[in-house]
């Protein structure tokens, strides 16, 4: 069986050669090109390095990719608006900061994009790390789950700023999964107009799955609903709007935009796995 082809596009050959290894490790035949003109549609995966002078040409080349070709953009510095703007290109499935794109991150991202096995917290961790899981159906169970993860983080000796960030992120993601994700068979929100004061009496038919784990270097959490109602375009719209102007954040009862933005802005890795109509899983990694 012939291996799928992958392309690394960067004007810096030394860095490019280092990025070839992880792509080859996941089963591709990887090649290096220095110009966006070398990006072709016969590749299954393209890793594009956004350098100072190649932005327009790189985005145009990635925008021309069609079919099943997936691409990943590497940016030089953390810049949430810029990274989300790159995700507006249909082929771009991930946006990474180049200094953080080590072998672990690149193999994890590339394997998911190539082979489609996307769900599960364990994929973001070394083999053998214990993953703690629990199902959440109600408001009270949400509070208990948050307390359990907070207690677990403190027992690991995590500094207070990490514990606070973990609690903030999980609280927002659980609220979205419990009250924004559930939809009817026709796609209408089930709890969209339910006031916060009335949520304590609600019980989900399909539980939200919360997971947490730590390998000593990273603390990783995930929240998965069983509706799959969140769309890629919606995520990008929310993140861009909130990143560009906090005054424009919607604070409707049914709005999930603020929660997604707060989560993305407080973690090292923000990963959204989408199976439309089946599940949405958001994985958040905290670099300790």
PDB file of C-alpha atoms in Angstrom:
ATOM      1  CA  UNK A   1       0.000   0.000   0.000  1.00  0.00           C
ATOM      2  CA  UNK A   2       1.391   3.393  -0.988  1.00  0.00           C
ATOM      3  CA  UNK A   3       1.804   5.891   1.832  1.00  0.00           C
ATOM      4  CA  UNK A   4      -0.128   9.173   1.562  1.00  0.00           C
ATOM      5  CA  UNK A   5       1.961  12.190   0.604  1.00  0.00           C
ATOM      6  CA  UNK A   6       2.606  15.171   2.857  1.00  0.00           C
ATOM      7  CA  UNK A   7       4.304  18.510   2.169  1.00  0.00           C
ATOM      8  CA  UNK A   8       6.177  20.867   4.481  1.00  0.00           C
ATOM      9  CA  UNK A   9       6.347  24.403   3.088  1.00  0.00           C
ATOM     10  CA  UNK A  10       8.865  26.759   4.716  1.00  0.00           C
ATOM     11  CA  UNK A  11      11.681  29.061   3.550  1.00  0.00           C
ATOM     12  CA  UNK A  12      13.775  27.756   6.472  1.00  0.00           C
ATOM     13  CA  UNK A  13      15.181  24.408   5.394  1.00  0.00           C
ATOM     14  CA  UNK A  14      16.644  23.496   8.792  1.00  0.00           C
ATOM     15  CA  UNK A  15      13.282  23.835  10.523  1.00  0.00           C
ATOM     16  CA  UNK A  16      11.554  22.153   7.606  1.00  0.00           C
ATOM     17  CA  UNK A  17      13.732  19.054   7.880  1.00  0.00           C
ATOM     18  CA  UNK A  18      12.912  18.824  11.587  1.00  0.00           C
ATOM     19  CA  UNK A  19       9.182  18.938  10.788  1.00  0.00           C
ATOM     20  CA  UNK A  20       9.471  16.210   8.155  1.00  0.00           C
ATOM     21  CA  UNK A  21      10.227  13.556  10.777  1.00  0.00           C
ATOM     22  CA  UNK A  22       6.902  13.618  12.655  1.00  0.00           C
ATOM     23  CA  UNK A  23       4.955  13.554   9.372  1.00  0.00           C
ATOM     24  CA  UNK A  24       6.890  10.516   8.249  1.00  0.00           C
ATOM     25  CA  UNK A  25       6.325   8.884  11.622  1.00  0.00           C
ATOM     26  CA  UNK A  26       2.554   8.828  11.108  1.00  0.00           C
ATOM     27  CA  UNK A  27       2.851   7.035   7.790  1.00  0.00           C
ATOM     28  CA  UNK A  28       3.310   9.660   5.085  1.00  0.00           C
ATOM     29  CA  UNK A  29       5.929  10.204   2.434  1.00  0.00           C
ATOM     30  CA  UNK A  30       6.992  13.741   3.385  1.00  0.00           C
ATOM     31  CA  UNK A  31       8.725  16.256   1.134  1.00  0.00           C
ATOM     32  CA  UNK A  32      10.009  19.804   1.663  1.00  0.00           C
ATOM     33  CA  UNK A  33       9.263  22.838  -0.514  1.00  0.00           C
ATOM     34  CA  UNK A  34      10.501  26.376   0.129  1.00  0.00           C
ATOM     35  CA  UNK A  35       7.782  28.277  -1.742  1.00  0.00           C
ATOM     36  CA  UNK A  36       3.963  28.097  -1.595  1.00  0.00           C
ATOM     37  CA  UNK A  37       4.127  27.534  -5.359  1.00  0.00           C
ATOM     38  CA  UNK A  38       5.317  23.999  -4.543  1.00  0.00           C
ATOM     39  CA  UNK A  39       2.103  23.094  -2.696  1.00  0.00           C
ATOM     40  CA  UNK A  40       0.085  20.691  -4.835  1.00  0.00           C
ATOM     41  CA  UNK A  41      -3.344  19.153  -4.447  1.00  0.00           C
ATOM     42  CA  UNK A  42      -2.090  15.562  -4.584  1.00  0.00           C
ATOM     43  CA  UNK A  43      -0.901  15.721  -0.963  1.00  0.00           C
ATOM     44  CA  UNK A  44      -3.075  14.410   1.869  1.00  0.00           C
ATOM     45  CA  UNK A  45      -1.524  16.795   4.394  1.00  0.00           C
ATOM     46  CA  UNK A  46       0.231  20.163   4.039  1.00  0.00           C
ATOM     47  CA  UNK A  47       2.196  21.877   6.809  1.00  0.00           C
ATOM     48  CA  UNK A  48       2.558  25.558   5.894  1.00  0.00           C
ATOM     49  CA  UNK A  49       4.944  27.851   7.774  1.00  0.00           C
ATOM     50  CA  UNK A  50       3.627  31.415   7.877  1.00  0.00           C
ATOM     51  CA  UNK A  51       6.851  33.413   7.525  1.00  0.00           C
ATOM     52  CA  UNK A  52       7.136  37.204   7.423  1.00  0.00           C
ATOM     53  CA  UNK A  53       6.947  37.572   3.661  1.00  0.00           C
ATOM     54  CA  UNK A  54       4.965  34.579   2.423  1.00  0.00           C
ATOM     55  CA  UNK A  55       1.566  35.134   4.095  1.00  0.00           C
ATOM     56  CA  UNK A  56      -0.582  36.083   1.078  1.00  0.00           C
ATOM     57  CA  UNK A  57       1.008  33.469  -1.191  1.00  0.00           C
ATOM     58  CA  UNK A  58       0.710  30.730   1.444  1.00  0.00           C
ATOM     59  CA  UNK A  59      -2.942  31.494   2.180  1.00  0.00           C
ATOM     60  CA  UNK A  60      -3.728  31.536  -1.552  1.00  0.00           C
ATOM     61  CA  UNK A  61      -2.029  28.167  -2.034  1.00  0.00           C
ATOM     62  CA  UNK A  62      -3.845  26.604   0.922  1.00  0.00           C
ATOM     63  CA  UNK A  63      -7.109  28.118  -0.304  1.00  0.00           C
ATOM     64  CA  UNK A  64      -6.728  26.269  -3.615  1.00  0.00           C
ATOM     65  CA  UNK A  65      -6.526  22.860  -1.935  1.00  0.00           C
ATOM     66  CA  UNK A  66      -9.605  20.744  -2.542  1.00  0.00           C
ATOM     67  CA  UNK A  67     -11.017  17.339  -1.702  1.00  0.00           C
ATOM     68  CA  UNK A  68      -9.694  15.571   1.375  1.00  0.00           C
ATOM     69  CA  UNK A  69      -6.430  17.510   1.593  1.00  0.00           C
ATOM     70  CA  UNK A  70      -5.949  18.935   5.091  1.00  0.00           C
ATOM     71  CA  UNK A  71      -3.498  21.651   6.020  1.00  0.00           C
ATOM     72  CA  UNK A  72      -1.874  22.984   9.184  1.00  0.00           C
ATOM     73  CA  UNK A  73      -0.527  26.535   9.557  1.00  0.00           C
ATOM     74  CA  UNK A  74       2.475  27.338  11.752  1.00  0.00           C
ATOM     75  CA  UNK A  75       2.674  30.930  13.040  1.00  0.00           C
ATOM     76  CA  UNK A  76       5.782  32.532  14.529  1.00  0.00           C
ATOM     77  CA  UNK A  77       4.192  33.989  17.684  1.00  0.00           C
ATOM     78  CA  UNK A  78       1.037  33.336  19.749  1.00  0.00           C
ATOM     79  CA  UNK A  79      -1.648  35.462  18.106  1.00  0.00           C
ATOM     80  CA  UNK A  80      -5.201  34.192  18.569  1.00  0.00           C
ATOM     81  CA  UNK A  81      -6.878  36.439  15.955  1.00  0.00           C
ATOM     82  CA  UNK A  82      -4.245  35.558  13.356  1.00  0.00           C
ATOM     83  CA  UNK A  83      -4.455  31.854  14.151  1.00  0.00           C
ATOM     84  CA  UNK A  84      -8.238  31.846  13.900  1.00  0.00           C
ATOM     85  CA  UNK A  85      -8.118  33.823  10.646  1.00  0.00           C
ATOM     86  CA  UNK A  86      -5.995  31.032   9.178  1.00  0.00           C
ATOM     87  CA  UNK A  87      -8.724  28.559  10.134  1.00  0.00           C
ATOM     88  CA  UNK A  88     -11.155  30.408   7.884  1.00  0.00           C
ATOM     89  CA  UNK A  89      -9.419  28.713   4.949  1.00  0.00           C
ATOM     90  CA  UNK A  90     -11.459  25.511   4.366  1.00  0.00           C
ATOM     91  CA  UNK A  91      -8.461  23.193   4.150  1.00  0.00           C
ATOM     92  CA  UNK A  92      -6.833  24.503   7.357  1.00  0.00           C
ATOM     93  CA  UNK A  93      -7.718  22.223  10.267  1.00  0.00           C
ATOM     94  CA  UNK A  94      -5.141  23.400  12.812  1.00  0.00           C
ATOM     95  CA  UNK A  95      -3.093  26.479  13.617  1.00  0.00           C
ATOM     96  CA  UNK A  96       0.014  26.089  15.773  1.00  0.00           C
ATOM     97  CA  UNK A  97       2.783  28.296  17.175  1.00  0.00           C
ATOM     98  CA  UNK A  98       6.022  27.097  15.575  1.00  0.00           C
ATOM     99  CA  UNK A  99       8.066  27.059  18.802  1.00  0.00           C
ATOM    100  CA  UNK A 100       5.464  24.755  20.361  1.00  0.00           C
ATOM    101  CA  UNK A 101       5.142  22.421  17.355  1.00  0.00           C
ATOM    102  CA  UNK A 102       7.417  19.659  18.626  1.00  0.00           C
ATOM    103  CA  UNK A 103       7.261  16.003  17.616  1.00  0.00           C
ATOM    104  CA  UNK A 104       4.492  15.211  20.126  1.00  0.00           C
ATOM    105  CA  UNK A 105       2.181  17.940  18.854  1.00  0.00           C
ATOM    106  CA  UNK A 106       2.864  17.349  15.160  1.00  0.00           C
ATOM    107  CA  UNK A 107       2.384  13.583  15.302  1.00  0.00           C
ATOM    108  CA  UNK A 108      -0.805  13.999  17.339  1.00  0.00           C
ATOM    109  CA  UNK A 109      -2.305  16.538  14.936  1.00  0.00           C
ATOM    110  CA  UNK A 110      -1.124  14.813  11.759  1.00  0.00           C
ATOM    111  CA  UNK A 111      -2.362  11.370  12.797  1.00  0.00           C
ATOM    112  CA  UNK A 112      -5.819  12.691  13.605  1.00  0.00           C
ATOM    113  CA  UNK A 113      -6.109  14.585  10.335  1.00  0.00           C
ATOM    114  CA  UNK A 114      -4.846  11.683   8.231  1.00  0.00           C
ATOM    115  CA  UNK A 115      -6.594   8.724   9.806  1.00  0.00           C
ATOM    116  CA  UNK A 116      -9.766  10.245  11.277  1.00  0.00           C
ATOM    117  CA  UNK A 117      -9.589   8.626  14.736  1.00  0.00           C
ATOM    118  CA  UNK A 118     -10.248  11.895  16.543  1.00  0.00           C
ATOM    119  CA  UNK A 119     -12.116  11.312  19.813  1.00  0.00           C
ATOM    120  CA  UNK A 120     -10.585  10.512  23.180  1.00  0.00           C
ATOM    121  CA  UNK A 121      -8.382  12.322  25.661  1.00  0.00           C
ATOM    122  CA  UNK A 122      -5.761   9.553  25.719  1.00  0.00           C
ATOM    123  CA  UNK A 123      -4.517  10.521  22.233  1.00  0.00           C
ATOM    124  CA  UNK A 124      -3.068  13.739  23.686  1.00  0.00           C
ATOM    125  CA  UNK A 125      -1.107  11.859  26.360  1.00  0.00           C
ATOM    126  CA  UNK A 126       1.720   9.305  26.570  1.00  0.00           C
ATOM    127  CA  UNK A 127       0.642   5.675  26.669  1.00  0.00           C
ATOM    128  CA  UNK A 128      -0.270   4.467  30.141  1.00  0.00           C
ATOM    129  CA  UNK A 129      -1.383   7.764  31.692  1.00  0.00           C
ATOM    130  CA  UNK A 130      -4.531   7.203  33.724  1.00  0.00           C
ATOM    131  CA  UNK A 131      -7.576   9.119  32.483  1.00  0.00           C
ATOM    132  CA  UNK A 132     -10.312  10.029  34.971  1.00  0.00           C
ATOM    133  CA  UNK A 133     -13.839  10.063  33.504  1.00  0.00           C
ATOM    134  CA  UNK A 134     -17.315  10.857  34.738  1.00  0.00           C
ATOM    135  CA  UNK A 135     -20.762  11.388  33.244  1.00  0.00           C
ATOM    136  CA  UNK A 136     -22.659  14.621  33.892  1.00  0.00           C
ATOM    137  CA  UNK A 137     -26.446  14.834  33.404  1.00  0.00           C
ATOM    138  CA  UNK A 138     -27.568  17.578  35.765  1.00  0.00           C
ATOM    139  CA  UNK A 139     -26.608  20.922  37.296  1.00  0.00           C
ATOM    140  CA  UNK A 140     -25.695  19.257  40.593  1.00  0.00           C
ATOM    141  CA  UNK A 141     -23.530  16.669  38.853  1.00  0.00           C
ATOM    142  CA  UNK A 142     -21.780  19.495  37.024  1.00  0.00           C
ATOM    143  CA  UNK A 143     -20.894  21.147  40.344  1.00  0.00           C
ATOM    144  CA  UNK A 144     -19.661  17.834  41.763  1.00  0.00           C
ATOM    145  CA  UNK A 145     -17.593  17.092  38.650  1.00  0.00           C
ATOM    146  CA  UNK A 146     -15.903  20.497  38.845  1.00  0.00           C
ATOM    147  CA  UNK A 147     -15.120  19.900  42.517  1.00  0.00           C
ATOM    148  CA  UNK A 148     -13.662  16.471  41.716  1.00  0.00           C
ATOM    149  CA  UNK A 149     -11.332  17.806  39.011  1.00  0.00           C
ATOM    150  CA  UNK A 150     -10.262  20.734  41.191  1.00  0.00           C
ATOM    151  CA  UNK A 151      -9.478  18.353  44.049  1.00  0.00           C
ATOM    152  CA  UNK A 152      -7.520  16.116  41.663  1.00  0.00           C
ATOM    153  CA  UNK A 153      -5.482  19.081  40.367  1.00  0.00           C
ATOM    154  CA  UNK A 154      -4.667  20.270  43.868  1.00  0.00           C
ATOM    155  CA  UNK A 155      -3.664  16.744  44.929  1.00  0.00           C
ATOM    156  CA  UNK A 156      -1.137  16.756  42.085  1.00  0.00           C
ATOM    157  CA  UNK A 157       0.422  19.882  43.568  1.00  0.00           C
ATOM    158  CA  UNK A 158      -0.506  22.203  40.707  1.00  0.00           C
ATOM    159  CA  UNK A 159       0.021  25.902  41.360  1.00  0.00           C
ATOM    160  CA  UNK A 160      -3.036  28.005  42.151  1.00  0.00           C
ATOM    161  CA  UNK A 161      -3.057  29.819  38.800  1.00  0.00           C
ATOM    162  CA  UNK A 162      -3.367  26.502  36.950  1.00  0.00           C
ATOM    163  CA  UNK A 163      -6.121  25.226  39.233  1.00  0.00           C
ATOM    164  CA  UNK A 164      -8.082  28.450  38.723  1.00  0.00           C
ATOM    165  CA  UNK A 165      -7.658  28.293  34.940  1.00  0.00           C
ATOM    166  CA  UNK A 166      -8.725  24.641  34.821  1.00  0.00           C
ATOM    167  CA  UNK A 167     -11.836  25.380  36.879  1.00  0.00           C
ATOM    168  CA  UNK A 168     -12.735  28.409  34.716  1.00  0.00           C
ATOM    169  CA  UNK A 169     -12.326  26.516  31.441  1.00  0.00           C
ATOM    170  CA  UNK A 170     -14.223  23.415  32.550  1.00  0.00           C
ATOM    171  CA  UNK A 171     -17.055  25.474  34.005  1.00  0.00           C
ATOM    172  CA  UNK A 172     -17.555  27.256  30.673  1.00  0.00           C
ATOM    173  CA  UNK A 173     -17.288  24.083  28.590  1.00  0.00           C
ATOM    174  CA  UNK A 174     -19.689  22.155  30.813  1.00  0.00           C
ATOM    175  CA  UNK A 175     -22.227  24.982  30.646  1.00  0.00           C
ATOM    176  CA  UNK A 176     -22.057  24.910  26.844  1.00  0.00           C
ATOM    177  CA  UNK A 177     -22.280  21.124  26.640  1.00  0.00           C
ATOM    178  CA  UNK A 178     -25.196  20.916  29.061  1.00  0.00           C
ATOM    179  CA  UNK A 179     -27.335  23.827  27.895  1.00  0.00           C
ATOM    180  CA  UNK A 180     -26.245  24.890  24.384  1.00  0.00           C
ATOM    181  CA  UNK A 181     -25.370  21.598  22.692  1.00  0.00           C
ATOM    182  CA  UNK A 182     -28.672  19.692  23.156  1.00  0.00           C
ATOM    183  CA  UNK A 183     -30.924  20.019  20.102  1.00  0.00           C
ATOM    184  CA  UNK A 184     -34.114  18.377  18.884  1.00  0.00           C
ATOM    185  CA  UNK A 185     -34.362  16.042  15.891  1.00  0.00           C
ATOM    186  CA  UNK A 186     -34.967  19.144  13.753  1.00  0.00           C
ATOM    187  CA  UNK A 187     -31.890  20.921  15.105  1.00  0.00           C
ATOM    188  CA  UNK A 188     -33.703  23.341  17.420  1.00  0.00           C
ATOM    189  CA  UNK A 189     -32.026  24.146  20.777  1.00  0.00           C
ATOM    190  CA  UNK A 190     -33.761  22.306  23.613  1.00  0.00           C
ATOM    191  CA  UNK A 191     -32.708  24.675  26.392  1.00  0.00           C
ATOM    192  CA  UNK A 192     -31.914  27.842  24.458  1.00  0.00           C
ATOM    193  CA  UNK A 193     -34.394  30.029  26.285  1.00  0.00           C
ATOM    194  CA  UNK A 194     -34.096  28.452  29.728  1.00  0.00           C
ATOM    195  CA  UNK A 195     -32.935  30.985  32.311  1.00  0.00           C
ATOM    196  CA  UNK A 196     -29.954  30.138  34.508  1.00  0.00           C
ATOM    197  CA  UNK A 197     -32.185  30.045  37.569  1.00  0.00           C
ATOM    198  CA  UNK A 198     -34.218  27.221  36.022  1.00  0.00           C
ATOM    199  CA  UNK A 199     -31.342  24.994  34.962  1.00  0.00           C
ATOM    200  CA  UNK A 200     -31.065  23.164  38.282  1.00  0.00           C
ATOM    201  CA  UNK A 201     -34.175  21.135  37.421  1.00  0.00           C
ATOM    202  CA  UNK A 202     -32.960  19.968  33.975  1.00  0.00           C
ATOM    203  CA  UNK A 203     -31.718  16.436  33.281  1.00  0.00           C
ATOM    204  CA  UNK A 204     -30.029  15.470  30.011  1.00  0.00           C
ATOM    205  CA  UNK A 205     -31.059  12.276  28.244  1.00  0.00           C
ATOM    206  CA  UNK A 206     -27.547  11.985  26.795  1.00  0.00           C
ATOM    207  CA  UNK A 207     -24.843  12.607  29.401  1.00  0.00           C
ATOM    208  CA  UNK A 208     -21.865  14.885  28.960  1.00  0.00           C
ATOM    209  CA  UNK A 209     -18.547  13.063  29.433  1.00  0.00           C
ATOM    210  CA  UNK A 210     -15.843  14.908  31.369  1.00  0.00           C
ATOM    211  CA  UNK A 211     -12.280  13.580  31.379  1.00  0.00           C
ATOM    212  CA  UNK A 212      -9.082  14.750  33.062  1.00  0.00           C
ATOM    213  CA  UNK A 213      -5.508  13.489  33.211  1.00  0.00           C
ATOM    214  CA  UNK A 214      -1.963  14.639  33.934  1.00  0.00           C
ATOM    215  CA  UNK A 215       1.403  13.290  32.760  1.00  0.00           C
ATOM    216  CA  UNK A 216       3.449  15.543  35.033  1.00  0.00           C
ATOM    217  CA  UNK A 217       4.133  18.073  32.292  1.00  0.00           C
ATOM    218  CA  UNK A 218       0.645  18.653  30.923  1.00  0.00           C
ATOM    219  CA  UNK A 219      -2.790  18.699  32.536  1.00  0.00           C
ATOM    220  CA  UNK A 220      -5.401  17.748  29.957  1.00  0.00           C
ATOM    221  CA  UNK A 221      -9.183  17.916  30.173  1.00  0.00           C
ATOM    222  CA  UNK A 222     -12.007  17.240  27.747  1.00  0.00           C
ATOM    223  CA  UNK A 223     -15.756  17.733  27.619  1.00  0.00           C
ATOM    224  CA  UNK A 224     -17.814  15.702  25.118  1.00  0.00           C
ATOM    225  CA  UNK A 225     -21.505  16.027  24.339  1.00  0.00           C
ATOM    226  CA  UNK A 226     -23.561  13.497  22.374  1.00  0.00           C
ATOM    227  CA  UNK A 227     -25.358  15.911  20.047  1.00  0.00           C
ATOM    228  CA  UNK A 228     -22.661  17.206  17.700  1.00  0.00           C
ATOM    229  CA  UNK A 229     -24.551  20.432  17.050  1.00  0.00           C
ATOM    230  CA  UNK A 230     -21.550  22.789  17.171  1.00  0.00           C
ATOM    231  CA  UNK A 231     -20.320  23.780  13.709  1.00  0.00           C
ATOM    232  CA  UNK A 232     -16.788  24.717  12.639  1.00  0.00           C
ATOM    233  CA  UNK A 233     -18.018  28.000  11.143  1.00  0.00           C
ATOM    234  CA  UNK A 234     -19.734  28.914  14.415  1.00  0.00           C
ATOM    235  CA  UNK A 235     -16.576  28.327  16.444  1.00  0.00           C
ATOM    236  CA  UNK A 236     -14.479  30.485  14.119  1.00  0.00           C
ATOM    237  CA  UNK A 237     -17.095  33.257  14.120  1.00  0.00           C
ATOM    238  CA  UNK A 238     -17.279  33.334  17.923  1.00  0.00           C
ATOM    239  CA  UNK A 239     -13.504  33.291  18.428  1.00  0.00           C
ATOM    240  CA  UNK A 240     -12.835  35.994  15.856  1.00  0.00           C
ATOM    241  CA  UNK A 241     -15.554  38.285  17.168  1.00  0.00           C
ATOM    242  CA  UNK A 242     -14.431  37.941  20.774  1.00  0.00           C
ATOM    243  CA  UNK A 243     -10.720  38.246  19.993  1.00  0.00           C
ATOM    244  CA  UNK A 244     -11.180  41.393  17.918  1.00  0.00           C
ATOM    245  CA  UNK A 245     -13.521  43.225  20.271  1.00  0.00           C
ATOM    246  CA  UNK A 246     -14.570  42.139  23.726  1.00  0.00           C
ATOM    247  CA  UNK A 247     -17.359  44.732  23.621  1.00  0.00           C
ATOM    248  CA  UNK A 248     -19.055  42.708  20.884  1.00  0.00           C
ATOM    249  CA  UNK A 249     -19.297  39.468  22.881  1.00  0.00           C
ATOM    250  CA  UNK A 250     -22.889  38.268  22.940  1.00  0.00           C
ATOM    251  CA  UNK A 251     -24.210  37.667  26.431  1.00  0.00           C
ATOM    252  CA  UNK A 252     -27.478  35.983  25.469  1.00  0.00           C
ATOM    253  CA  UNK A 253     -28.704  33.109  27.601  1.00  0.00           C
ATOM    254  CA  UNK A 254     -28.193  30.823  24.613  1.00  0.00           C
ATOM    255  CA  UNK A 255     -24.841  32.260  23.514  1.00  0.00           C
ATOM    256  CA  UNK A 256     -21.817  29.956  23.677  1.00  0.00           C
ATOM    257  CA  UNK A 257     -19.341  32.430  22.205  1.00  0.00           C
ATOM    258  CA  UNK A 258     -17.952  33.829  25.440  1.00  0.00           C
ATOM    259  CA  UNK A 259     -17.353  30.368  26.902  1.00  0.00           C
ATOM    260  CA  UNK A 260     -15.413  29.166  23.862  1.00  0.00           C
ATOM    261  CA  UNK A 261     -13.322  32.337  23.792  1.00  0.00           C
ATOM    262  CA  UNK A 262     -12.488  32.171  27.508  1.00  0.00           C
ATOM    263  CA  UNK A 263     -11.471  28.530  27.128  1.00  0.00           C
ATOM    264  CA  UNK A 264      -9.287  29.139  24.066  1.00  0.00           C
ATOM    265  CA  UNK A 265      -7.642  32.163  25.683  1.00  0.00           C
ATOM    266  CA  UNK A 266      -6.687  30.324  28.889  1.00  0.00           C
ATOM    267  CA  UNK A 267      -5.109  27.126  27.571  1.00  0.00           C
ATOM    268  CA  UNK A 268      -1.970  26.062  25.718  1.00  0.00           C
ATOM    269  CA  UNK A 269      -3.806  23.797  23.279  1.00  0.00           C
ATOM    270  CA  UNK A 270      -7.464  24.185  22.304  1.00  0.00           C
ATOM    271  CA  UNK A 271      -8.753  21.282  20.229  1.00  0.00           C
ATOM    272  CA  UNK A 272     -12.293  20.821  18.931  1.00  0.00           C
ATOM    273  CA  UNK A 273     -13.193  17.403  17.531  1.00  0.00           C
ATOM    274  CA  UNK A 274     -16.397  17.521  15.493  1.00  0.00           C
ATOM    275  CA  UNK A 275     -18.631  14.621  14.458  1.00  0.00           C
ATOM    276  CA  UNK A 276     -21.733  16.458  13.192  1.00  0.00           C
ATOM    277  CA  UNK A 277     -24.945  15.063  14.635  1.00  0.00           C
ATOM    278  CA  UNK A 278     -23.027  12.635  16.854  1.00  0.00           C
ATOM    279  CA  UNK A 279     -20.561  14.355  19.195  1.00  0.00           C
ATOM    280  CA  UNK A 280     -18.549  17.469  19.918  1.00  0.00           C
ATOM    281  CA  UNK A 281     -15.435  17.011  22.031  1.00  0.00           C
ATOM    282  CA  UNK A 282     -13.340  19.938  23.235  1.00  0.00           C
ATOM    283  CA  UNK A 283      -9.876  19.074  24.547  1.00  0.00           C
ATOM    284  CA  UNK A 284      -7.887  21.644  26.518  1.00  0.00           C
ATOM    285  CA  UNK A 285      -4.239  21.192  27.453  1.00  0.00           C
ATOM    286  CA  UNK A 286      -2.433  23.225  30.110  1.00  0.00           C
ATOM    287  CA  UNK A 287       1.365  23.244  29.806  1.00  0.00           C
ATOM    288  CA  UNK A 288       2.650  23.107  33.380  1.00  0.00           C
TER     289      UNK A 288
END
